[in-house]
Short mmCIF file of C-alpha atoms and ligand atoms in Angstrom, two decimals:
data_model
loop_
_atom_site.label_atom_id
_atom_site.label_comp_id
_atom_site.label_asym_id
_atom_site.label_seq_id
_atom_site.Cartn_x
_atom_site.Cartn_y
_atom_site.Cartn_z
CA MET A 1 127.96 120.17 116.78
CA ASN A 2 129.62 121.70 113.75
CA GLY A 3 129.06 120.06 109.94
CA ARG A 4 131.65 119.91 106.57
CA VAL A 5 129.69 123.20 104.56
CA LEU A 6 129.64 123.10 100.61
CA VAL A 7 130.55 126.81 99.68
CA VAL A 8 129.43 127.76 95.77
CA ASP A 9 130.38 130.81 94.65
CA ASP A 10 132.04 131.97 91.26
CA ASP A 11 133.71 134.24 92.60
CA ALA A 12 136.79 132.90 94.25
CA SER A 13 138.28 135.90 96.05
CA MET A 14 134.71 135.12 97.61
CA CYS A 15 135.49 131.54 97.61
CA ASP A 16 138.60 132.56 100.02
CA LEU A 17 137.02 134.30 102.37
CA LEU A 18 134.24 131.73 103.29
CA GLU A 19 136.59 128.92 103.23
CA ALA A 20 139.03 130.50 105.79
CA GLY A 21 136.42 132.31 108.32
CA LEU A 22 134.21 129.33 108.47
CA GLY A 23 136.74 126.67 108.53
CA ALA A 24 138.51 129.31 111.77
CA ARG A 25 134.72 128.59 113.57
CA GLY A 26 135.11 125.06 112.76
CA PHE A 27 133.05 124.50 109.33
CA PRO A 28 135.20 122.68 107.54
CA ALA A 29 135.04 123.93 104.62
CA VAL A 30 134.52 122.30 100.07
CA ARG A 31 134.24 125.37 97.55
CA ALA A 32 132.99 124.76 94.01
CA THR A 33 132.90 127.78 91.90
CA SER A 34 130.05 126.95 89.43
CA ALA A 35 125.85 125.43 90.87
CA GLU A 36 126.72 122.59 88.65
CA PHE A 37 129.88 121.98 90.20
CA ALA A 38 127.71 121.77 93.16
CA LEU A 39 125.60 119.10 92.04
CA SER A 40 128.20 117.05 91.42
CA GLU A 41 129.70 117.49 94.47
CA LEU A 42 127.00 116.71 96.28
CA GLU A 43 126.45 113.35 93.92
CA THR A 44 129.30 112.30 95.56
CA ARG A 45 129.99 113.26 99.04
CA ASP A 46 127.99 114.36 102.18
CA PHE A 47 127.70 118.12 103.52
CA ASP A 48 125.81 119.16 106.45
CA ALA A 49 124.70 121.93 104.07
CA VAL A 50 125.72 124.92 101.35
CA VAL A 51 125.79 127.99 101.43
CA THR A 52 125.17 129.73 98.22
CA ASP A 53 125.71 133.50 96.54
CA LEU A 54 122.66 134.22 94.18
CA ASN A 55 124.33 136.19 90.95
CA MET A 56 126.30 133.37 89.19
CA ARG A 57 126.87 132.44 84.88
CA GLY A 58 124.76 129.93 84.22
CA MET A 59 122.65 128.03 86.04
CA ASN A 60 121.97 130.89 89.25
CA GLY A 61 121.98 130.27 92.99
CA LEU A 62 118.11 130.39 93.12
CA ASP A 63 117.69 127.01 90.89
CA LEU A 64 120.42 125.13 92.90
CA CYS A 65 118.46 125.69 95.74
CA ALA A 66 115.51 124.27 93.96
CA ARG A 67 117.23 121.98 92.36
CA ILE A 68 118.63 120.76 96.27
CA VAL A 69 115.23 120.59 97.71
CA THR A 70 114.37 118.39 95.62
CA ASN A 71 117.25 116.33 94.91
CA ARG A 72 118.95 116.65 98.69
CA PRO A 73 115.55 117.61 100.83
CA ASP A 74 117.90 117.08 104.25
CA VAL A 75 120.92 119.22 102.97
CA PRO A 76 119.55 123.01 104.34
CA VAL A 77 120.66 125.57 101.33
CA ILE A 78 121.52 129.48 103.17
CA VAL A 79 121.37 131.49 99.99
CA ILE A 80 123.69 134.79 100.16
CA THR A 81 121.38 138.03 98.84
CA ALA A 82 123.00 141.39 97.89
CA PHE A 83 122.08 144.18 100.99
CA GLY A 84 118.44 145.89 100.39
CA SER A 85 117.26 142.84 97.69
CA MET A 86 114.56 141.50 100.30
CA GLU A 87 112.93 139.99 97.15
CA THR A 88 114.90 137.52 95.99
CA ALA A 89 115.74 136.89 99.87
CA VAL A 90 112.01 136.11 99.85
CA GLY A 91 111.77 133.89 96.23
CA ALA A 92 115.09 132.14 98.39
CA ILE A 93 112.94 130.77 101.05
CA ARG A 94 109.57 130.47 98.94
CA VAL A 95 112.14 127.21 96.45
CA GLY A 96 112.91 126.22 100.34
CA ALA A 97 116.29 127.65 101.32
CA TYR A 98 116.24 126.96 104.47
CA ASP A 99 118.02 131.12 105.43
CA PHE A 100 119.41 133.57 104.11
CA ILE A 101 122.30 135.97 105.39
CA THR A 102 122.52 139.73 103.74
CA LYS A 103 126.26 140.71 102.25
CA PRO A 104 128.47 142.27 103.02
CA LEU A 105 128.72 139.20 104.73
CA GLU A 106 129.94 138.84 108.49
CA ILE A 107 130.58 134.93 108.86
CA ASP A 108 130.52 135.63 112.61
CA ALA A 109 126.62 135.89 111.73
CA LEU A 110 126.65 132.85 109.14
CA ALA A 111 128.36 130.07 111.24
CA LEU A 112 125.75 130.98 113.77
CA VAL A 113 122.99 130.33 111.22
CA LEU A 114 124.77 127.26 109.85
CA GLY A 115 125.19 126.19 113.69
CA ARG A 116 121.05 125.67 113.71
CA ALA A 117 121.03 124.35 110.03
CA VAL A 118 123.43 121.49 111.48
CA GLN A 119 121.51 120.90 113.91
CA HIS A 120 118.27 121.36 112.54
CA ARG A 121 118.67 118.31 109.93
CA VAL A 122 120.78 115.73 112.42
CA LEU A 123 117.49 116.47 115.24
CA ARG A 124 116.14 116.17 111.40
CA GLU A 125 117.55 112.31 110.95
CA GLU A 126 116.98 111.55 114.15
CA VAL A 127 113.28 111.40 114.18
CA LYS A 128 113.46 109.45 110.72
CA ARG A 129 115.10 106.90 111.85
CA LEU A 130 113.05 106.96 115.47
CA ARG A 131 109.63 106.81 113.02
CA GLN A 132 111.04 104.19 111.30
CA VAL A 133 112.41 102.60 114.10
CA VAL A 134 108.66 102.31 115.07
CA ASP A 135 106.86 101.46 111.85
CA GLN A 136 108.81 98.62 111.42
CA SER A 137 108.64 96.92 115.07
CA ARG A 138 105.10 97.78 115.43
CA ARG A 139 103.39 98.45 111.99
CA PHE A 140 100.22 97.24 113.46
CA ASP A 141 100.51 98.73 117.63
CA GLU A 142 96.66 97.69 118.60
CA ILE A 143 96.79 94.29 116.97
CA ILE A 144 99.26 91.64 119.63
CA GLY A 145 101.50 89.33 118.09
CA GLU A 146 103.99 87.46 117.14
CA SER A 147 103.82 83.71 116.59
CA THR A 148 104.38 83.06 112.29
CA ALA A 149 100.45 82.90 111.81
CA MET A 150 100.13 86.63 112.89
CA ARG A 151 103.05 88.26 111.65
CA ARG A 152 102.10 86.10 107.66
CA MET A 153 99.31 87.84 108.80
CA PHE A 154 100.18 91.37 108.96
CA ASP A 155 102.61 90.90 105.87
CA LEU A 156 99.50 90.82 103.40
CA LEU A 157 98.20 93.31 105.65
CA ASP A 158 101.19 95.32 105.00
CA ARG A 159 100.70 94.55 100.94
CA ILE A 160 96.56 95.47 100.89
CA VAL A 161 96.56 98.52 102.72
CA ASP A 162 96.38 100.91 100.08
CA SER A 163 94.87 98.96 97.39
CA GLU A 164 91.37 99.41 96.76
CA ALA A 165 90.14 96.23 96.61
CA THR A 166 87.43 93.71 98.75
CA VAL A 167 88.64 92.00 101.84
CA LEU A 168 86.83 89.01 102.61
CA LEU A 169 88.02 88.48 106.20
CA SER A 170 87.44 85.00 108.25
CA GLY A 171 88.30 83.44 111.31
CA GLU A 172 85.81 81.72 114.23
CA SER A 173 84.05 84.54 116.11
CA GLY A 174 86.66 86.94 118.51
CA THR A 175 89.58 86.03 116.39
CA GLY A 176 89.73 89.74 115.60
CA LYS A 177 87.94 91.04 112.79
CA GLU A 178 86.90 93.53 113.77
CA ILE A 179 90.13 95.23 114.84
CA VAL A 180 92.13 94.23 111.64
CA ALA A 181 89.69 95.40 109.31
CA ARG A 182 89.58 99.01 111.15
CA ALA A 183 93.60 98.75 111.30
CA ILE A 184 93.01 98.13 107.08
CA HIS A 185 91.18 101.24 107.86
CA GLY A 186 93.73 103.91 109.47
CA ARG A 187 96.06 102.62 107.65
CA GLY A 188 95.30 102.73 104.30
CA ARG A 189 94.67 105.92 101.94
CA ARG A 190 90.97 106.67 103.40
CA LYS A 191 91.84 107.03 106.84
CA GLU A 192 90.60 110.89 106.37
CA GLY A 193 87.31 109.13 105.74
CA PRO A 194 85.02 107.62 107.80
CA PHE A 195 85.12 103.85 109.57
CA VAL A 196 81.31 102.76 109.41
CA ALA A 197 80.47 99.27 110.48
CA VAL A 198 77.38 96.97 110.14
CA ASN A 199 77.14 93.50 111.86
CA CYS A 200 74.05 92.26 108.80
CA ALA A 201 73.32 89.31 111.70
CA ALA A 202 71.83 92.16 114.04
CA VAL A 203 69.03 94.06 111.84
CA PRO A 204 65.70 92.77 111.37
CA GLU A 205 65.48 91.26 107.73
CA THR A 206 63.09 93.67 106.50
CA LEU A 207 65.61 96.42 107.45
CA LEU A 208 67.96 95.38 105.87
CA GLU A 209 67.94 97.38 102.91
CA SER A 210 67.27 100.22 103.82
CA GLU A 211 69.88 100.19 106.37
CA LEU A 212 72.63 99.82 104.20
CA PHE A 213 71.34 101.47 100.63
CA GLY A 214 69.32 103.88 102.36
CA HIS A 215 65.58 105.39 101.27
CA SER A 216 63.26 107.72 100.55
CA LYS A 217 60.68 110.16 102.43
CA GLY A 218 57.70 107.48 102.34
CA ALA A 219 59.10 105.12 101.03
CA PHE A 220 57.12 102.77 104.06
CA THR A 221 55.33 102.87 106.50
CA ASP A 222 57.90 103.93 109.57
CA ALA A 223 59.14 106.03 106.69
CA ARG A 224 59.02 110.07 107.56
CA GLN A 225 61.98 110.79 107.64
CA ALA A 226 64.21 110.62 103.89
CA ARG A 227 67.18 108.22 105.89
CA ARG A 228 70.97 108.13 104.01
CA GLY A 229 71.98 104.62 103.86
CA LEU A 230 75.44 103.26 105.43
CA PHE A 231 77.02 103.39 101.97
CA ALA A 232 76.54 107.02 101.88
CA GLN A 233 77.29 107.66 105.27
CA ALA A 234 80.79 105.66 104.68
CA ASP A 235 81.91 107.63 100.80
CA GLY A 236 84.89 108.29 100.88
CA GLY A 237 85.91 106.23 103.28
CA THR A 238 85.31 102.33 104.81
CA LEU A 239 82.17 100.23 105.39
CA PHE A 240 82.28 97.31 107.33
CA LEU A 241 79.75 93.91 106.34
CA ASP A 242 80.49 91.74 108.70
CA GLU A 243 78.27 88.75 109.57
CA ILE A 244 78.23 89.18 105.82
CA GLY A 245 77.01 85.06 105.42
CA ALA A 246 73.64 86.56 107.21
CA LEU A 247 73.06 88.80 103.96
CA PRO A 248 69.50 87.85 102.80
CA LEU A 249 69.21 85.79 99.41
CA ALA A 250 67.17 88.30 98.07
CA LEU A 251 68.98 91.00 99.09
CA GLN A 252 72.54 89.94 97.31
CA PRO A 253 72.18 90.68 93.76
CA LYS A 254 71.89 94.56 95.15
CA LEU A 255 74.80 94.55 96.27
CA LEU A 256 76.38 91.91 94.23
CA ARG A 257 75.31 95.29 92.02
CA ALA A 258 76.13 98.13 94.24
CA LEU A 259 79.92 96.20 94.31
CA GLN A 260 80.26 96.39 90.77
CA GLU A 261 78.18 100.32 89.13
CA ARG A 262 79.14 102.37 92.77
CA ARG A 263 76.21 103.35 92.92
CA ALA A 264 72.56 102.16 94.18
CA ARG A 265 69.21 102.76 95.07
CA PRO A 266 67.83 104.44 97.71
CA VAL A 267 64.35 102.07 98.97
CA GLY A 268 61.71 104.10 97.44
CA SER A 269 63.54 106.11 95.22
CA ASP A 270 63.32 106.20 91.65
CA GLU A 271 67.44 107.40 91.24
CA GLU A 272 70.55 106.52 92.51
CA VAL A 273 73.39 107.83 94.45
CA ALA A 274 76.91 107.24 94.19
CA PHE A 275 79.07 106.70 96.76
CA ASP A 276 82.96 105.84 97.06
CA VAL A 277 83.16 102.97 99.89
CA ARG A 278 85.95 100.32 99.98
CA LEU A 279 84.32 97.94 101.13
CA ILE A 280 85.27 94.80 104.26
CA ALA A 281 83.41 92.32 105.01
CA ALA A 282 84.30 89.65 107.52
CA THR A 283 82.41 86.34 107.91
CA ASN A 284 83.19 83.63 110.70
CA ARG A 285 81.43 80.71 108.31
CA ASP A 286 82.53 78.33 105.31
CA LEU A 287 81.05 80.93 102.59
CA GLU A 288 82.24 78.67 99.80
CA ASN A 289 80.73 76.49 101.99
CA ALA A 290 77.12 78.43 102.46
CA VAL A 291 77.71 79.07 98.42
CA GLU A 292 77.75 75.03 98.01
CA GLU A 293 74.30 75.76 99.04
CA GLY A 294 72.29 78.23 97.49
CA ALA A 295 72.28 80.13 100.69
CA PHE A 296 75.15 82.99 98.96
CA ARG A 297 75.26 83.79 95.54
CA GLU A 298 78.72 82.21 94.54
CA ASP A 299 78.92 86.00 91.55
CA LEU A 300 78.67 87.82 94.89
CA TYR A 301 81.30 85.57 96.97
CA PHE A 302 83.49 86.01 93.92
CA ARG A 303 83.19 90.18 94.22
CA LEU A 304 83.69 90.74 98.02
CA ASN A 305 86.32 87.10 97.80
CA VAL A 306 89.10 90.11 96.36
CA ILE A 307 91.49 89.35 99.70
CA PRO A 308 91.03 87.29 101.33
CA ILE A 309 92.04 86.91 105.18
CA GLU A 310 91.96 84.30 107.58
CA LEU A 311 92.49 84.62 110.63
CA PRO A 312 94.22 81.55 112.13
CA PRO A 313 91.84 80.79 116.16
CA LEU A 314 94.38 81.75 119.18
CA ARG A 315 94.81 77.81 119.88
CA ALA A 316 97.15 78.46 116.44
CA ARG A 317 99.48 81.30 117.44
CA GLY A 318 101.34 79.57 120.31
CA ASN A 319 102.92 82.01 122.55
CA ASP A 320 100.45 85.06 120.78
CA VAL A 321 97.97 83.64 124.48
CA LEU A 322 100.61 84.75 126.75
CA LEU A 323 101.82 88.49 124.11
CA LEU A 324 97.93 89.53 124.76
CA ALA A 325 97.42 88.00 127.97
CA GLN A 326 99.95 89.88 129.20
CA HIS A 327 98.03 92.83 127.40
CA PHE A 328 95.59 92.27 128.76
CA VAL A 329 96.49 91.87 132.36
CA ASP A 330 98.75 95.75 131.90
CA ARG A 331 94.95 97.20 130.12
CA CYS A 332 92.58 96.22 133.01
CA ALA A 333 94.43 96.33 136.17
CA ALA A 334 95.89 100.29 134.69
CA GLN A 335 91.34 100.91 134.43
CA ALA A 336 90.82 98.29 137.35
CA GLY A 337 93.26 100.62 139.51
CA VAL A 338 95.26 97.36 141.15
CA ARG A 339 98.32 96.25 141.66
CA VAL A 340 98.59 93.29 139.29
CA VAL A 341 101.66 92.70 137.39
CA GLY A 342 101.64 89.09 135.81
CA LEU A 343 99.70 85.70 135.77
CA SER A 344 101.64 82.78 138.04
CA SER A 345 103.33 80.30 136.25
CA GLU A 346 100.68 77.51 136.31
CA ALA A 347 97.81 79.86 135.45
CA ALA A 348 100.12 80.54 132.23
CA GLU A 349 100.12 77.56 131.79
CA ARG A 350 96.68 76.61 131.92
CA LEU A 351 96.35 79.31 129.44
CA LEU A 352 98.63 78.00 126.54
CA SER A 353 97.64 74.08 127.05
CA TYR A 354 93.56 75.34 126.75
CA ARG A 355 92.10 75.31 122.99
CA TRP A 356 90.37 79.02 123.24
CA PRO A 357 87.23 78.28 121.22
CA GLY A 358 85.39 81.95 122.18
CA ASN A 359 89.73 82.86 120.70
CA VAL A 360 90.90 86.36 121.92
CA ARG A 361 87.68 87.78 122.81
CA GLU A 362 87.37 84.89 125.19
CA LEU A 363 90.60 85.05 126.71
CA GLN A 364 89.86 89.18 126.91
CA ASN A 365 86.85 88.48 129.73
CA CYS A 366 88.47 85.33 131.23
CA ILE A 367 91.95 87.64 132.03
CA GLU A 368 89.03 91.25 132.65
CA ARG A 369 87.37 88.54 135.60
CA ALA A 370 89.95 87.39 136.36
CA ILE A 371 91.89 90.92 137.59
CA ALA A 372 88.53 91.75 139.32
CA LEU A 373 89.08 88.27 141.58
CA THR A 374 92.11 87.67 142.35
CA ARG A 375 94.51 88.83 146.18
CA PHE A 376 97.59 88.91 144.34
CA GLU A 377 99.81 90.26 142.40
CA ARG A 378 99.97 87.32 139.74
CA ILE A 379 97.07 85.76 138.83
CA ALA A 380 96.39 82.32 139.85
CA VAL A 381 94.90 78.90 138.44
CA GLU A 382 92.20 79.40 141.04
CA ASP A 383 91.12 83.19 139.36
CA LEU A 384 90.65 81.90 136.67
CA PRO A 385 87.24 80.48 135.24
CA GLU A 386 86.29 76.69 136.21
CA LYS A 387 86.71 75.29 132.42
CA LEU A 388 89.76 76.42 132.96
CA ARG A 389 91.53 75.10 135.71
CA THR A 390 89.62 71.54 135.00
CA TYR A 391 90.27 71.85 130.86
CA ARG A 392 92.91 68.99 130.49
CA SER A 393 94.27 69.29 126.31
CA LEU A 394 94.08 66.48 124.55
CA THR A 395 96.42 67.07 122.22
CA PHE A 396 100.40 67.70 123.74
CA LEU A 397 101.60 69.03 120.45
CA PRO A 398 101.76 72.67 120.07
CA ALA A 399 99.03 73.41 117.45
CA THR A 400 101.69 75.64 115.87
CA ASP A 401 104.13 75.58 112.65
CA ASP A 402 106.85 78.34 114.29
CA PRO A 403 109.29 76.67 115.03
CA THR A 404 110.98 78.48 117.83
CA GLU A 405 107.55 77.52 119.82
CA LEU A 406 107.68 73.62 119.73
CA VAL A 407 108.63 72.21 122.25
CA PRO A 408 111.40 69.72 123.21
CA LEU A 409 110.27 65.41 122.70
CA ASP A 410 110.64 65.92 127.09
CA GLU A 411 107.79 68.41 127.67
CA ILE A 412 105.46 66.11 125.24
CA GLU A 413 106.68 63.35 127.80
CA ARG A 414 105.80 65.43 130.65
CA ARG A 415 102.61 66.42 129.38
CA TYR A 416 101.43 62.96 128.65
CA VAL A 417 102.44 61.78 131.96
CA LEU A 418 99.76 64.41 133.56
CA ARG A 419 97.56 64.08 131.36
CA VAL A 420 97.55 59.53 131.89
CA MET A 421 97.55 61.00 136.37
CA ASP A 422 94.53 62.60 135.67
CA ALA A 423 92.79 60.16 132.80
CA VAL A 424 93.83 57.99 136.01
CA GLY A 425 92.15 60.14 139.32
CA GLY A 426 96.22 60.20 140.14
CA ASN A 427 95.65 56.57 140.63
CA LYS A 428 99.86 55.25 140.14
CA THR A 429 99.37 51.96 139.88
CA LEU A 430 97.08 52.12 136.59
CA ALA A 431 98.51 54.74 135.65
CA SER A 432 102.22 52.99 135.30
CA GLU A 433 100.34 50.59 133.37
CA VAL A 434 98.94 52.42 130.76
CA LEU A 435 102.42 54.10 130.20
CA GLY A 436 103.89 51.04 129.99
CA VAL A 437 106.59 51.73 132.55
CA ASP A 438 107.47 50.60 135.88
CA ARG A 439 106.21 52.19 139.09
CA LYS A 440 109.34 53.64 139.51
CA THR A 441 110.13 55.14 136.89
CA LEU A 442 107.11 56.62 137.13
CA TYR A 443 107.27 57.76 140.68
CA ARG A 444 110.91 59.11 139.38
CA LYS A 445 109.43 61.12 136.53
CA LEU A 446 106.83 62.69 139.24
CA GLY A 447 109.61 63.97 141.17
CA ARG A 448 111.23 65.38 138.98
CA TYR A 449 108.19 67.35 137.38
CA ALA A 450 106.86 67.54 140.97
CA ARG A 451 110.85 69.84 141.31
CA MET A 452 110.59 71.53 137.53
CA GLN A 453 107.35 73.74 139.49
N1 ATP K 1 95.52 90.13 118.03
C1 ATP K 1 94.63 91.19 118.63
N2 ATP K 1 95.26 92.00 119.51
C2 ATP K 1 94.57 92.99 120.20
N3 ATP K 1 93.23 92.61 120.77
C3 ATP K 1 92.64 91.75 119.85
C4 ATP K 1 93.52 91.26 119.02
N4 ATP K 1 93.03 90.19 118.50
C5 ATP K 1 90.99 90.47 118.83
N5 ATP K 1 91.08 92.05 120.14
C6 ATP K 1 90.33 92.06 120.54
O1 ATP K 1 89.22 90.70 121.21
C7 ATP K 1 87.85 91.17 121.28
C8 ATP K 1 87.13 90.31 120.33
O2 ATP K 1 87.66 90.69 118.90
P1 ATP K 1 87.24 91.67 117.21
O3 ATP K 1 85.51 92.37 117.76
O4 ATP K 1 87.96 92.05 116.21
O5 ATP K 1 86.96 89.62 116.71
P2 ATP K 1 85.77 89.58 116.22
O6 ATP K 1 86.26 88.15 115.09
O7 ATP K 1 85.37 90.69 115.05
O8 ATP K 1 85.04 88.59 116.53
P3 ATP K 1 83.27 88.33 116.45
O9 ATP K 1 82.86 87.44 115.00
O10 ATP K 1 82.45 87.60 118.03
O11 ATP K 1 82.12 89.45 115.67
C9 ATP K 1 88.42 92.87 120.22
O12 ATP K 1 88.27 94.05 122.35
C10 ATP K 1 90.12 93.35 119.74
O13 ATP K 1 89.97 94.58 120.58
MG1 MG K 2 83.06 91.19 114.89
#
């Protein structure tokens, strides 16, 4: 795997020697008789490596090397140093040369080093390319979703991970607020710092203040030791305040102040403690409503709602339901050490038409349970919880605005006919009356649907 080489030397006879010697060893070489000329050559043409002498009139080889390392870090530079001048050789490596070779020049040895350098470059480019592919296809790899609604959210996440602004996540329960909060932290500049999560609804009101801001020794009866609060623990990282809507009114001004000043006073202490924390808050209820009802301070709401991110309910994510289901099947089956490969088509259809009030968490539970129950390689309808088996969607229109997930008119008709059949307990006479078609037409349709299964 040889490549094109740029040889740089202000001595023309040396250039002749290098050109001929490298050419003979399968490295087509182009000469530049000054460092300046070499730089302009590098701007217009592509080379796989540069070989340069160190002592030249004008810009010397060391400066040339430094310039190439800055402007074209992908092109390896090999410097030729005088025999016995180890110091300059080390200097060259220090500015980023790939390797050095000493005079008197042995072309075979140079060709060997060049071969390695070119290979190194090719590998580096390949790694870079693969990494880009991976980054693009799995930007938020732990969060599964390909629906329009989720893609929109991924785009938004891409744009905000590096910002420091407060994020307010909202969404029904089980939509993935916590997993998104972790992903924002894990992708952003603070990823090396801690991620600290607290559920405001789970901590007794009387303890929440000291939980968040810490307390000094003896601040209250049980406070035998001073304790750092969660803000202090999250210093340099991210603090995730889950169910922020449950934050007691009395505590809200203190949080507001902490966010504004970036410092807060532990309970029972006279001194404020500074912290450097990015805040992500989450709520599964409508905070705006809470503001209107006076249960949540408007100023705090605005302070939190700098970057609002709304997580779509699962039922608005179209085929993501199946993608997630397959993901959970793979994971649970591996954990349980059983061989279950997926869902039967009938089971898949049930999952798609269900409303999922508990969203992704409910789906996850449903799959875990099915894996434990099933006797088949594909989860069957009978493995699904009762409410899914008996659930009949009242809406026939998929709750999505992704054109690729909308269904043909025929399919809507099929769903409606089956729904009516269900409602009338399978009585075809009644069903044909409701549908306004004669019985023969209904039979034909039902026969066709049966064959479609
Ligand atoms: N898009 C997704 N891809 C993969 N797993 C997901 C996704 N969304 C949620 N999950 C998983 O579903 C479960 C529930 O998610 P999470 O706890 O983040 O939801 P939540 O919105 O915080 O719920 P709650 O409001 O009940 O606290 C978790 O186990 C999470 O890993
Ligand atoms: Mg949660």
